[in-house]
Coordinates of N, CA, C and O in Angstrom, one line a residue:
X1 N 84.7 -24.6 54.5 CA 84.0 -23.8 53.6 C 83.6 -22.5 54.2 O 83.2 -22.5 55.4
X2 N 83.6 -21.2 53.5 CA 83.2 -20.1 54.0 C 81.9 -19.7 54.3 O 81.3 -19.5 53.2
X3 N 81.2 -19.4 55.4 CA 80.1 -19.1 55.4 C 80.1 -17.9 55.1 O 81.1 -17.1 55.3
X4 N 78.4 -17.4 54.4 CA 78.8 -15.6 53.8 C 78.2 -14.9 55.7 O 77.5 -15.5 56.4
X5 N 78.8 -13.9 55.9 CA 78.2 -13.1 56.6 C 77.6 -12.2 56.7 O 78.1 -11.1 56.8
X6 N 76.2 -12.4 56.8 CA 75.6 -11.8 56.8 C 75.2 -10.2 57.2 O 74.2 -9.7 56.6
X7 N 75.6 -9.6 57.9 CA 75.4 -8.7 58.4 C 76.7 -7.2 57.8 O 76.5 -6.0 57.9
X8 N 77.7 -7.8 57.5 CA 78.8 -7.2 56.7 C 78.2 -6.4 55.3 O 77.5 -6.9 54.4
X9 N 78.6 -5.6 55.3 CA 77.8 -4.5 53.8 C 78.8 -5.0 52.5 O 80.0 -5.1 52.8
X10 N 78.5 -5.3 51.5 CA 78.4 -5.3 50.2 C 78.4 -4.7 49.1 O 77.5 -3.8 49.2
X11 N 78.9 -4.8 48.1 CA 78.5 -3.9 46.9 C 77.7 -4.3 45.7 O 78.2 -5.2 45.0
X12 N 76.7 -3.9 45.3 CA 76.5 -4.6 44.3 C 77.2 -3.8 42.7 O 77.4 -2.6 42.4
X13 N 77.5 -5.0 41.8 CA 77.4 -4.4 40.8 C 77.4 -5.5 39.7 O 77.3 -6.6 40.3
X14 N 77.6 -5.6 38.4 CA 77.8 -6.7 37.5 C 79.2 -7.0 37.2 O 80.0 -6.1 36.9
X15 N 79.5 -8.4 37.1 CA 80.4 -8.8 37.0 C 80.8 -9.3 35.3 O 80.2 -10.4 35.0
X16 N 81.5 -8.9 34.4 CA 81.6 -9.7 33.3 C 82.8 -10.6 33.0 O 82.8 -11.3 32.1
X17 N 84.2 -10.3 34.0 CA 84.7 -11.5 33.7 C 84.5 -12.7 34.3 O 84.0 -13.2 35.3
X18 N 85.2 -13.4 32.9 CA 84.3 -15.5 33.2 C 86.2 -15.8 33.6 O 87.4 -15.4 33.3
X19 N 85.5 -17.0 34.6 CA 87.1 -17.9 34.9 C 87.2 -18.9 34.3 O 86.2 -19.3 33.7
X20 N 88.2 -19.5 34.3 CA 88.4 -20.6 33.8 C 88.2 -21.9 35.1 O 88.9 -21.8 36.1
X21 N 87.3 -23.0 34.7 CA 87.0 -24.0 35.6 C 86.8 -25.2 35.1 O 86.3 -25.4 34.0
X22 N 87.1 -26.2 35.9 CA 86.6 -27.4 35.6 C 85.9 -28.2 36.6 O 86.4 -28.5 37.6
X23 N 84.5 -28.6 36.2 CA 83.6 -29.2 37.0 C 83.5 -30.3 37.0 O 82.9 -30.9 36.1
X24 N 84.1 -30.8 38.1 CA 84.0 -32.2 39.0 C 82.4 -32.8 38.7 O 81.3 -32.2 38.6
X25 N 82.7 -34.3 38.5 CA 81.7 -34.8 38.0 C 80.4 -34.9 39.6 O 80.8 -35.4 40.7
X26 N 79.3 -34.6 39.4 CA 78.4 -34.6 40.1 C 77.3 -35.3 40.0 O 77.0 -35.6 38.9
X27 N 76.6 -35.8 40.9 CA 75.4 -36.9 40.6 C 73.8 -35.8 39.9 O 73.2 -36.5 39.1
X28 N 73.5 -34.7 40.1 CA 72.7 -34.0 39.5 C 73.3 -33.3 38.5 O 72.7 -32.4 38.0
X29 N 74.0 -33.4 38.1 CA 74.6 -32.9 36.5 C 74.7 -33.4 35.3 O 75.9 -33.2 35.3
X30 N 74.5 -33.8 34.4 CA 74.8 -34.3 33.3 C 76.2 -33.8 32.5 O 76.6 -34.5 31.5
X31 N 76.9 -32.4 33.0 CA 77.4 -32.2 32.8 C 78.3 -31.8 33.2 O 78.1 -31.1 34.2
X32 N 79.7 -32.1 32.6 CA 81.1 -32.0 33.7 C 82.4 -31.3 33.1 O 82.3 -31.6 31.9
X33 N 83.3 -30.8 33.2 CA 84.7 -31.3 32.4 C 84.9 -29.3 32.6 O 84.3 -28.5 33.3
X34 N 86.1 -28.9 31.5 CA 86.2 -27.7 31.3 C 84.8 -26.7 30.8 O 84.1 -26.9 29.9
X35 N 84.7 -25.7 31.6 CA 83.7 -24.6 31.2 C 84.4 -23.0 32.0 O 85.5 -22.7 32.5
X36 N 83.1 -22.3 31.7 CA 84.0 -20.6 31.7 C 83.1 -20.6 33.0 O 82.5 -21.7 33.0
X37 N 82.7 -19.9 34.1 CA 82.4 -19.2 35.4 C 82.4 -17.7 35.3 O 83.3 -16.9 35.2
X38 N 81.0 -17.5 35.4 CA 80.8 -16.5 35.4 C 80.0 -15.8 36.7 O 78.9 -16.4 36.9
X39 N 80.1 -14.6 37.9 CA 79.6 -14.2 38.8 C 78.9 -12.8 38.9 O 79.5 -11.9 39.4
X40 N 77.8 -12.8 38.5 CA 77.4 -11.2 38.6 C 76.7 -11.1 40.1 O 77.0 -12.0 40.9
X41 N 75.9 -10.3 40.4 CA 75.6 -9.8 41.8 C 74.3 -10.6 42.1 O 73.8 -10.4 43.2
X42 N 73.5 -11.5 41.3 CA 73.0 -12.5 41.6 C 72.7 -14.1 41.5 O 71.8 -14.8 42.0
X43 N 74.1 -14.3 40.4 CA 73.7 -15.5 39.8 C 74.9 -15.8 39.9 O 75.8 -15.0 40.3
X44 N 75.2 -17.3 39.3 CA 76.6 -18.3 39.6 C 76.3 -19.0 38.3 O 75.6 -20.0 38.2
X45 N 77.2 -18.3 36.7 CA 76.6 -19.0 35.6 C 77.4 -19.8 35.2 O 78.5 -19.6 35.6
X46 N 77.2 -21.1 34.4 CA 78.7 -22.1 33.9 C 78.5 -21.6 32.1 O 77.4 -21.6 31.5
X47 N 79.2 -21.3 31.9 CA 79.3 -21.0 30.2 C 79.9 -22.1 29.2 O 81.1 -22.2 29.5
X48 N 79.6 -22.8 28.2 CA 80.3 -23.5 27.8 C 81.4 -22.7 27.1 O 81.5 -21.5 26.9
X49 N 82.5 -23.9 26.9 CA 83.8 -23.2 27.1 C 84.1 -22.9 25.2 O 84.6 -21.9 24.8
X50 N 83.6 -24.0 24.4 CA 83.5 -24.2 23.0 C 82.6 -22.9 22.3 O 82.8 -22.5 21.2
X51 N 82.1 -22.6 22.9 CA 80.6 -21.9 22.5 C 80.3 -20.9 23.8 O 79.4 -21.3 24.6
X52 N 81.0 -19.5 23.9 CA 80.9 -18.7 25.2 C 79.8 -18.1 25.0 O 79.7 -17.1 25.7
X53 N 78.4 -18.5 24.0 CA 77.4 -17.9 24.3 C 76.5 -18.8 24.7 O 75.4 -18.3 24.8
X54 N 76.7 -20.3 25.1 CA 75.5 -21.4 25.9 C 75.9 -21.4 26.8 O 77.1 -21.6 27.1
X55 N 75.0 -21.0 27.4 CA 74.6 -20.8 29.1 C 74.4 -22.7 29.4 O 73.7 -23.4 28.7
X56 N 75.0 -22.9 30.4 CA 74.6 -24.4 30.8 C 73.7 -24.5 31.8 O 72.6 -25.0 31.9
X57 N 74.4 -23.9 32.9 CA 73.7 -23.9 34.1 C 73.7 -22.7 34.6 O 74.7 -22.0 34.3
X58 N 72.8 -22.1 35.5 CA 72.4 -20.9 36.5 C 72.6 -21.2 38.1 O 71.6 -21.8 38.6
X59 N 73.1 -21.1 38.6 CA 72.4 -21.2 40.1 C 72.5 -19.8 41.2 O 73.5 -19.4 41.8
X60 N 71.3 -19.4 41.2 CA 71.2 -18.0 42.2 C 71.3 -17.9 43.4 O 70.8 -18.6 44.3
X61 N 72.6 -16.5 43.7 CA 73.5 -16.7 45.0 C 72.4 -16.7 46.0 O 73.0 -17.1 47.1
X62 N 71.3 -16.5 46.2 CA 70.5 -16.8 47.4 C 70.1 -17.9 48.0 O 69.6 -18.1 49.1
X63 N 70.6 -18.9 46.8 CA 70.0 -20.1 46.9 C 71.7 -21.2 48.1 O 71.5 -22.1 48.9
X64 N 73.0 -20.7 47.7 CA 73.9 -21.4 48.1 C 73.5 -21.8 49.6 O 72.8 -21.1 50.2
X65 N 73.9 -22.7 50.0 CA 73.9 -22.5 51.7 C 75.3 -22.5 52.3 O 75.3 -22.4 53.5
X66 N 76.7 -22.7 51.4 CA 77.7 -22.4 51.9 C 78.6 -22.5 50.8 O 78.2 -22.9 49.7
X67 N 80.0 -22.2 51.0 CA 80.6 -21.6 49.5 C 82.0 -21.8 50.0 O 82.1 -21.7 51.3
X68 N 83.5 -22.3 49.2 CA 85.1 -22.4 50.3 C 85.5 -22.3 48.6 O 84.9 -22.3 47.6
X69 N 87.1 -22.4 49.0 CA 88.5 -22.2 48.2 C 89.2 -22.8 48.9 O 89.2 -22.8 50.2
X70 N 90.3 -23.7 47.8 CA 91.1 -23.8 48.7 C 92.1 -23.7 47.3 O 91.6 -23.4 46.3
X71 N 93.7 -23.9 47.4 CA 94.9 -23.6 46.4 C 94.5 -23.8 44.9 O 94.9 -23.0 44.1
X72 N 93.4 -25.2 44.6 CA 93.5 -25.2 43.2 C 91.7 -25.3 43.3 O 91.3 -25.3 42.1
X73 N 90.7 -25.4 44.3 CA 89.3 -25.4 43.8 C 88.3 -24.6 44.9 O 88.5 -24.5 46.1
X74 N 87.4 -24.3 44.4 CA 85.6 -23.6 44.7 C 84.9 -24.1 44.9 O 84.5 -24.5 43.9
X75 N 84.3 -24.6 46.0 CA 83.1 -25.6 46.4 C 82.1 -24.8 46.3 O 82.4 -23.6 46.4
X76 N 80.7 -25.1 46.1 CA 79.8 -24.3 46.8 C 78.6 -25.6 47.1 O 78.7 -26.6 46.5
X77 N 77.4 -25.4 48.4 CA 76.6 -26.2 48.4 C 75.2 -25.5 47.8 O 74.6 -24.6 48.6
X78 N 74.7 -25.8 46.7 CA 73.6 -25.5 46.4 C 72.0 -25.4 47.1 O 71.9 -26.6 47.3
X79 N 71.5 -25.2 47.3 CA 69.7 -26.0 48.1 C 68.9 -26.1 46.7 O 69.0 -25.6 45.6
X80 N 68.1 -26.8 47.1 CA 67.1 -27.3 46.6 C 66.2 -26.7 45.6 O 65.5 -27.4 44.9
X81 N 66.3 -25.3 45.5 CA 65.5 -24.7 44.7 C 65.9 -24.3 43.9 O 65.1 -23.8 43.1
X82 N 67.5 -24.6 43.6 CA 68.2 -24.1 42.1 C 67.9 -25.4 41.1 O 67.7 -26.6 41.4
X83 N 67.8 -24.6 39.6 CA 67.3 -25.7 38.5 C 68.1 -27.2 38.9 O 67.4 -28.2 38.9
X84 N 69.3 -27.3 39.1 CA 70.2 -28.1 39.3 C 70.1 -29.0 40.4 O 70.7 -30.1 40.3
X85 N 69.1 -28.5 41.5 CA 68.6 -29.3 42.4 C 70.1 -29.2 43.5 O 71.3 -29.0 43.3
X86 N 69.0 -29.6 44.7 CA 71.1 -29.9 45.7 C 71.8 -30.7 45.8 O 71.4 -31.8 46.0
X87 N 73.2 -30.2 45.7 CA 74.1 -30.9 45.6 C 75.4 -30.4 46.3 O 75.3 -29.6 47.3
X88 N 76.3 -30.8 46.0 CA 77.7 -29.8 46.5 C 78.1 -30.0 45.1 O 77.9 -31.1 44.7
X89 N 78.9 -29.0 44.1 CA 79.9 -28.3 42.9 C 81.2 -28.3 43.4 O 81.4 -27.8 44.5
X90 N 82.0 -28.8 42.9 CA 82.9 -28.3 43.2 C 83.7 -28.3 41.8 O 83.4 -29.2 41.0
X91 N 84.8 -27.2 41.5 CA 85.4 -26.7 40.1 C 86.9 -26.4 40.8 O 87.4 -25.6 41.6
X92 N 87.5 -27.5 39.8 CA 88.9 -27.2 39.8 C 89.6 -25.9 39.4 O 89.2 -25.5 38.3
X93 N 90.1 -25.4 39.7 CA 90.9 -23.5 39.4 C 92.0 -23.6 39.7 O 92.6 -24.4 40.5
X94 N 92.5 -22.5 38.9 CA 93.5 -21.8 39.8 C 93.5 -20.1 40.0 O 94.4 -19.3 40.1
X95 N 91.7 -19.8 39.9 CA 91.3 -19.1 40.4 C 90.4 -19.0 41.5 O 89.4 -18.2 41.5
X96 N 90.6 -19.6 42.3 CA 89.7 -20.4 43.6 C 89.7 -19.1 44.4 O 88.6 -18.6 44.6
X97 N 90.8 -18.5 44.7 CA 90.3 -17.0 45.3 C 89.5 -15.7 45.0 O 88.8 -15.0 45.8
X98 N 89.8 -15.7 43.8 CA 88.8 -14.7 42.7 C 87.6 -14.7 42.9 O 86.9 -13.7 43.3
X99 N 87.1 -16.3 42.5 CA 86.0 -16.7 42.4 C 85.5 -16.5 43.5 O 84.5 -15.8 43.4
X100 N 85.9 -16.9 45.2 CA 85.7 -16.8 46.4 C 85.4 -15.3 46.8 O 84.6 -15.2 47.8
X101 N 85.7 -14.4 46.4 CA 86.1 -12.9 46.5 C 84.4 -12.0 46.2 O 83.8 -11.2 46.8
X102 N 84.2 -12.8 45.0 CA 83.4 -12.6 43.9 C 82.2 -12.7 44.6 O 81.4 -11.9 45.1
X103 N 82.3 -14.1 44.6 CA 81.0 -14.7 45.4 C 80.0 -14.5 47.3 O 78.9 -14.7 47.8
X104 N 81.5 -13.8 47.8 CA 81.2 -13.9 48.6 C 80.7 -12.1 48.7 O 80.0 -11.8 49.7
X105 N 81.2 -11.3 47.9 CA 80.8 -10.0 48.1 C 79.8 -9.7 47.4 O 79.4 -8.5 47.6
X106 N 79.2 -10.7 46.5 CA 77.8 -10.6 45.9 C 76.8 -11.1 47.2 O 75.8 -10.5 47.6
X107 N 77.1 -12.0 47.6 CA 76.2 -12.8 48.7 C 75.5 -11.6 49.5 O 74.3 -11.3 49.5
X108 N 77.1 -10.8 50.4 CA 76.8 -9.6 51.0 C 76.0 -9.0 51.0 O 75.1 -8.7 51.9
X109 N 76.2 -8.4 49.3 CA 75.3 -7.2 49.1 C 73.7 -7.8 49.0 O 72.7 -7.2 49.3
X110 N 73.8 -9.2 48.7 CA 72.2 -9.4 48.7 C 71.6 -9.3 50.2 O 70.5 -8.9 50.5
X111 N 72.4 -9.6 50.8 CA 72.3 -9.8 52.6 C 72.0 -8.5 53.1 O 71.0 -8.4 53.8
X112 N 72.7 -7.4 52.7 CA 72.3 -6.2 52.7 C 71.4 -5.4 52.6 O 71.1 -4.5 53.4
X113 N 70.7 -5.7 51.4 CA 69.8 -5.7 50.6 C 68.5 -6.1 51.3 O 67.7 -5.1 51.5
X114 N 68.3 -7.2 51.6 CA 67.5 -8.1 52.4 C 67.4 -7.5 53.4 O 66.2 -7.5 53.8
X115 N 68.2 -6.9 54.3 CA 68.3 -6.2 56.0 C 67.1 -4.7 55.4 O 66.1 -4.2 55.8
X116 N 67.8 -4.5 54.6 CA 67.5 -3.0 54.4 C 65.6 -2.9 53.9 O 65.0 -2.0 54.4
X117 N 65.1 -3.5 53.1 CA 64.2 -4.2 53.2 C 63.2 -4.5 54.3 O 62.2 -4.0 54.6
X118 N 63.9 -5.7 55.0 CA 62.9 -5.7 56.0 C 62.7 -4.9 57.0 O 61.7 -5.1 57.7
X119 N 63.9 -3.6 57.4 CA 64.1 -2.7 58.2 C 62.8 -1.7 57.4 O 61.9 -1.6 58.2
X120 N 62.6 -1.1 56.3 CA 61.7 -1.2 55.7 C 60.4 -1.6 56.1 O 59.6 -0.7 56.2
X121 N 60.3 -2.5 56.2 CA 58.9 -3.3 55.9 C 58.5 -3.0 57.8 O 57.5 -2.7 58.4
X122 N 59.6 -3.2 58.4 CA 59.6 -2.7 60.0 C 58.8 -1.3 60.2 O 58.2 -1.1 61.2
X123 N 59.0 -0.7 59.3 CA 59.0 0.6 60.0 C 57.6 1.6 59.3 O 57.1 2.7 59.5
X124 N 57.5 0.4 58.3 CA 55.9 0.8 58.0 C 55.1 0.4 58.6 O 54.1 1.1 58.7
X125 N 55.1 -0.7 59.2 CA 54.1 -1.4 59.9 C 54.1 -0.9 61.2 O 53.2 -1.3 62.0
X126 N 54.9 0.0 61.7 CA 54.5 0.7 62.9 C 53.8 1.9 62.1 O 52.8 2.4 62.5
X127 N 54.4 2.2 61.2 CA 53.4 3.8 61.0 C 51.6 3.2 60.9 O 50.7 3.7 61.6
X128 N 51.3 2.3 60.2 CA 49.7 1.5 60.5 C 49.4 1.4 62.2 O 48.3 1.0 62.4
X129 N 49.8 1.5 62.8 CA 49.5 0.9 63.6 C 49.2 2.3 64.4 O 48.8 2.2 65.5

């Protein structure tokens, strides 16, 4: 599984295409089978596939603690603080790289984001001082 790297710069922006996936059945889920995937620059949404306007689940990219692809699937491991509680996801594709692509250059930019920030928050607290 891919770990995001941290320190590597990022873009943010919104994402609106959804992939096609199918989610492996999970012990915190109630729900499994074909759905749509959707990735914008902070969130990991499942859309139902019957009805592309029910949101099923959310889980926010700050929350993953690690993310892979491999020929036909997307793992990610969740923590604890997404509605969904932790788990490992994993979704059958045959967009496993897209999605990997997606996710991992949203992660960045949050990472970035976050540096830039506390560099920030660094450099006022010397001016108090």
């Amino acid at each position: 599984m891919g770990e995001p790297d941290l320190l590597a710069a990022g873009v943010q922006c919104e994402h609106t295409e959804r992939f096609n996936v199918f989610l492996l059945p999970c012990p915190n889920l109630d729900i499994y089978g074909e759905c749509m995937m959707q990735i914008t620059h902070e969130n990991i949404y499942l859309w139902d596939i019957h009805n592309p306007r029910t949101k099923l689940v959310t889980w926010p990219l700050c929350s993953l603690r690690r993310y892979g692809r491999d020929a036909t699937r997307f793992t990610f491991e969740a923590g604890r603080m997404c509605d969904s509680g932790e788990g490992l996801y994993t979704f059958q594709t045959r967009e496993g790289e897209q999605i990997y692509q997606r996710v991992h250059s949203s992660t960045l930019a949050i990472a970035e984001q976050h540096k830039k920030v506390l560099l920030e928050m660094e450099k006022n607290s010397r001016r108090l001082k």
